[in-house]
PDB file of C-alpha atoms in Angstrom:
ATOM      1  CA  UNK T   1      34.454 -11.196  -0.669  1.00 84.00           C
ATOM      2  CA  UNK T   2      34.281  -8.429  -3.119  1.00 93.00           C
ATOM      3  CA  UNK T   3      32.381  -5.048  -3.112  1.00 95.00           C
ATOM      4  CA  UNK T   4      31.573  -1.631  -4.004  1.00 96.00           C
ATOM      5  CA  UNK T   5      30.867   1.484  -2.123  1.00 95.00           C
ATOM      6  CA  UNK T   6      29.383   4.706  -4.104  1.00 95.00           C
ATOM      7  CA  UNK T   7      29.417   8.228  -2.726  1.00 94.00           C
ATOM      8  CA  UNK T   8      28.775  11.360  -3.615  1.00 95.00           C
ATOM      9  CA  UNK T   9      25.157  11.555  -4.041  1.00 94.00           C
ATOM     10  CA  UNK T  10      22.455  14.259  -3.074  1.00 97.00           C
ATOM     11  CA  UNK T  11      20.034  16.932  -3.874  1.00 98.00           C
ATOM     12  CA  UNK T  12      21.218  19.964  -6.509  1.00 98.00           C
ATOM     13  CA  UNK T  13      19.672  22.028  -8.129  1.00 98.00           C
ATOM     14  CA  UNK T  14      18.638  21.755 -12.132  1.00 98.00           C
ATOM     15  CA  UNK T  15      22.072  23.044 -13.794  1.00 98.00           C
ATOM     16  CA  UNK T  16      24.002  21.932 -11.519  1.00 98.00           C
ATOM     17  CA  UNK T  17      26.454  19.750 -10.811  1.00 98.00           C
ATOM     18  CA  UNK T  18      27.340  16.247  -8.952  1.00 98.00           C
ATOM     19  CA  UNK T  19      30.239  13.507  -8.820  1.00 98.00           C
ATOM     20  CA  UNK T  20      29.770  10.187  -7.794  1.00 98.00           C
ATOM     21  CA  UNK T  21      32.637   7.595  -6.743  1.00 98.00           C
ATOM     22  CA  UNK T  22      32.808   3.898  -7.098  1.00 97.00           C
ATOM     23  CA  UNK T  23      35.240   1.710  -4.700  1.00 97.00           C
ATOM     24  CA  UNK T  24      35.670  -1.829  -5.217  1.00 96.00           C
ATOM     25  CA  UNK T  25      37.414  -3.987  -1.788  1.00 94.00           C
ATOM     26  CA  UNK T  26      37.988  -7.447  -1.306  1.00 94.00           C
ATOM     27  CA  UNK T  27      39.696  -9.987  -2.922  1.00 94.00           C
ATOM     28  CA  UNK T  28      40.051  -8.428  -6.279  1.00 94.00           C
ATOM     29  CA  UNK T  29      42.351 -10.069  -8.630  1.00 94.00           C
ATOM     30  CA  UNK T  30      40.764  -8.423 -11.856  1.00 93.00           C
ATOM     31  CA  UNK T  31      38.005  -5.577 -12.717  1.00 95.00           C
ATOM     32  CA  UNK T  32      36.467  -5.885 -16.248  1.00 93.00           C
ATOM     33  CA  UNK T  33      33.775  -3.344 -17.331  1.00 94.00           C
ATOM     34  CA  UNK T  34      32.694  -0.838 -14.474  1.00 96.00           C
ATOM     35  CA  UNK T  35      29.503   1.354 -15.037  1.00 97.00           C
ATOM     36  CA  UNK T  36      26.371   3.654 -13.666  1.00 98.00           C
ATOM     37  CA  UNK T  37      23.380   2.678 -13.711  1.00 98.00           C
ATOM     38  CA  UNK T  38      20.056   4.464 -12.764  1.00 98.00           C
ATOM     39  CA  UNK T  39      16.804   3.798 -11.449  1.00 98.00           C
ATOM     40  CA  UNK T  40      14.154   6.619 -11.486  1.00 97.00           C
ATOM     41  CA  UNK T  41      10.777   5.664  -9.414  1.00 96.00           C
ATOM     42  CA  UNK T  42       8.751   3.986 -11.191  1.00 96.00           C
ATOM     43  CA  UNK T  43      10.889   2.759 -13.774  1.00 97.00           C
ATOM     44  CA  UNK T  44      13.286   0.122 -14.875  1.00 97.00           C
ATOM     45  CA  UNK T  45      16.981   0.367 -13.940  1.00 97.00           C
ATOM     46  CA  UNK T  46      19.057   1.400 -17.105  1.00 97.00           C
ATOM     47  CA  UNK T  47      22.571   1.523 -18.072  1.00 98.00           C
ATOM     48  CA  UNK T  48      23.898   5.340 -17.918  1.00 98.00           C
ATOM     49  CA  UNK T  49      27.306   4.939 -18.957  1.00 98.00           C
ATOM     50  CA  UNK T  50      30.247   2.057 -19.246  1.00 98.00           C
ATOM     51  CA  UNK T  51      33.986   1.981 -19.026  1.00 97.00           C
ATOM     52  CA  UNK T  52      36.050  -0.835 -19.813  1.00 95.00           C
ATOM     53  CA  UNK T  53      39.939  -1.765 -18.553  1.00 92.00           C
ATOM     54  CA  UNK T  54      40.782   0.264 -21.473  1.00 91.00           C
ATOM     55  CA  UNK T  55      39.443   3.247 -21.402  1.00 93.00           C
ATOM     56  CA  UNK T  56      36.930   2.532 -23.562  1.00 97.00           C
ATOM     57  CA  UNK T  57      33.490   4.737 -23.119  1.00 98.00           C
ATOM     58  CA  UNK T  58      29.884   4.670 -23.708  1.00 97.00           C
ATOM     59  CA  UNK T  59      26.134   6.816 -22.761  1.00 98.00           C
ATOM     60  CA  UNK T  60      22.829   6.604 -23.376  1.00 98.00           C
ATOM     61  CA  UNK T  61      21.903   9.084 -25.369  1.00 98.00           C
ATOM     62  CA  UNK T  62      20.228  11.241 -22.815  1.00 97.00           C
ATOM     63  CA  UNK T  63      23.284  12.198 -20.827  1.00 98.00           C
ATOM     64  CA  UNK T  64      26.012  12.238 -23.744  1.00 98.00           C
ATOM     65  CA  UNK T  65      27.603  15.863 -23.204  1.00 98.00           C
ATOM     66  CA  UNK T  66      26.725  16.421 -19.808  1.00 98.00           C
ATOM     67  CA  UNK T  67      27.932  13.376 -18.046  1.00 98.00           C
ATOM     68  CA  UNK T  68      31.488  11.818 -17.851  1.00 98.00           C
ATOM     69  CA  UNK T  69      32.666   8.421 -16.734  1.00 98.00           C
ATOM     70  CA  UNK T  70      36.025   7.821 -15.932  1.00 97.00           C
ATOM     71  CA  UNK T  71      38.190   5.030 -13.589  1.00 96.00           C
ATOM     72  CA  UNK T  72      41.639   4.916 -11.685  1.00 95.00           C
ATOM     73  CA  UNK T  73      42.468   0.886 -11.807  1.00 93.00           C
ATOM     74  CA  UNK T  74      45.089   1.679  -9.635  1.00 94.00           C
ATOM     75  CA  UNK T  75      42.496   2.612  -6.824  1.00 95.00           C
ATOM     76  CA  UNK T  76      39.986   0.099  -8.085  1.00 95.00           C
ATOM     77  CA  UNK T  77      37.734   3.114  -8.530  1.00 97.00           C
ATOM     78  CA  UNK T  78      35.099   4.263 -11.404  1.00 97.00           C
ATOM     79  CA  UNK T  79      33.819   7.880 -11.255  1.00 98.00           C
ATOM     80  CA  UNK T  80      30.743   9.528 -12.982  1.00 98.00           C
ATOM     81  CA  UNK T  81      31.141  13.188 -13.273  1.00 98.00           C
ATOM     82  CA  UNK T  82      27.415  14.912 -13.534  1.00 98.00           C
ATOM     83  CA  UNK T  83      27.054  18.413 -14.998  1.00 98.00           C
ATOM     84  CA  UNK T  84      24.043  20.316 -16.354  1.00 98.00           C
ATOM     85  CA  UNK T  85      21.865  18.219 -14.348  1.00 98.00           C
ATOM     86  CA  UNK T  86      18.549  17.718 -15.446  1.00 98.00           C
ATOM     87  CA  UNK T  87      14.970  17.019 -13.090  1.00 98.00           C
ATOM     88  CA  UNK T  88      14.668  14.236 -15.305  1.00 97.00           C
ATOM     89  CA  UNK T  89      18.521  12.803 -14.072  1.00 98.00           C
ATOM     90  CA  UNK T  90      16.579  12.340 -10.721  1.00 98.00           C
ATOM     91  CA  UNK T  91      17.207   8.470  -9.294  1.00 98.00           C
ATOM     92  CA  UNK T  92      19.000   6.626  -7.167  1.00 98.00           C
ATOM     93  CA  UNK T  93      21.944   5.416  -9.071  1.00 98.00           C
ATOM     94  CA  UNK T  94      24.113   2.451  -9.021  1.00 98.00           C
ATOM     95  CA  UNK T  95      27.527   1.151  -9.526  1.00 98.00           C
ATOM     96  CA  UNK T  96      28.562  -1.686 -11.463  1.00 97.00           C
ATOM     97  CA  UNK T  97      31.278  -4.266 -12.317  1.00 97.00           C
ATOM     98  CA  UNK T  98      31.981  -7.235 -13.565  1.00 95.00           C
ATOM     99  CA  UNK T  99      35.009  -8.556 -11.024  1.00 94.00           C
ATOM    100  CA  UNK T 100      37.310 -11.695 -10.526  1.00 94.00           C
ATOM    101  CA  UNK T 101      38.469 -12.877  -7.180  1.00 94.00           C
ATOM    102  CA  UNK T 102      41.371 -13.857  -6.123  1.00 92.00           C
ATOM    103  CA  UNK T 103      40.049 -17.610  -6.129  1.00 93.00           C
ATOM    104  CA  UNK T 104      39.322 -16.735 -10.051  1.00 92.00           C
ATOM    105  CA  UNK T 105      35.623 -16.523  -9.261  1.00 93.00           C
ATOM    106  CA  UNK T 106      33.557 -14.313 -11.522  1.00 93.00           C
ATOM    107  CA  UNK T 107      31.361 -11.666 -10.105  1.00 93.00           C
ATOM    108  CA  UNK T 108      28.848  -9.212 -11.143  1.00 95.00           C
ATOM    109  CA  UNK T 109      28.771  -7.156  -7.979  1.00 97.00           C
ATOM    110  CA  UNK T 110      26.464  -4.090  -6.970  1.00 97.00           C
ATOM    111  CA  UNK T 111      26.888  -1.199  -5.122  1.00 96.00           C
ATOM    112  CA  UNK T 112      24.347  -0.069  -2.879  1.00 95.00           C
ATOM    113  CA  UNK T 113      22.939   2.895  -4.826  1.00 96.00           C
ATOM    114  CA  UNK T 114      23.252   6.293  -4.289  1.00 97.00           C
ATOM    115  CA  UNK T 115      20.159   9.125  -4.260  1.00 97.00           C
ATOM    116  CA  UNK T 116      20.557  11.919  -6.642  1.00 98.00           C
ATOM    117  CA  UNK T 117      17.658  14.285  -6.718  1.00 98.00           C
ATOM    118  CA  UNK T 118      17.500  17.234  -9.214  1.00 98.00           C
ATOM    119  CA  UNK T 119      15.466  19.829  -8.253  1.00 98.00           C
ATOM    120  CA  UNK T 120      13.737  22.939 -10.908  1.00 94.00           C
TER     121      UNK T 120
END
């Protein structure tokens, strides 16, 4: 009923820069918090940055100052702008949010991930 749909993955080099994009479709009647997430091989998937319905930011600590996350609600859409990439930014990331249907059904939904690969 509800989904997401990232773009704007793919392979830079370190320094550089990338911007991803979030679409949510369906039967949306609401869209709480949206976010990027990350998985690097290997490793456990972690929270890169959060946005709530307000405006309302957060990072982990490793990308604060080099990455932004922003949203248009009017286009259902979250963003996560990517500069001074980093090897170590390498992983396939993933969107996030926490959604209400038109039926008032509650959803955490999931976007199929994106590759971003940071090369030295």
């Amino acid at each position: 009923q509800v989904q997401l749909v990232e773009s704007g993955g793919g392979l830079v080099q370190a320094g550089g820069s990338l911007r991803l994009s979030c679409a949510a479709s369906g039967s949306i009647f609401s869209i709480n918090a949206m976010g990027w997430y990350r998985q690097a091989l290997g490793k456990q998937r972690e929270l890169v940055a959060r946005i709530t319905t307000g405006g309302s930011t957060n990072y982990i600590d490793s990308v604060k100052g080099r990455f932004t996350i922003s949203r248009d609600n009017a286009k259902n859409t979250v963003y996560l702008q990517m500069d001074s990439l980093k090897p170590e930014d390498t992983a396939v990331y993933y969107c996030h949010a926490l959604m209400v249907t038109t039926q008032l059904y509650e959803y955490n939904v999931w976007g199929q991930g994106t590759q971003v690969t940071v090369s030295s």
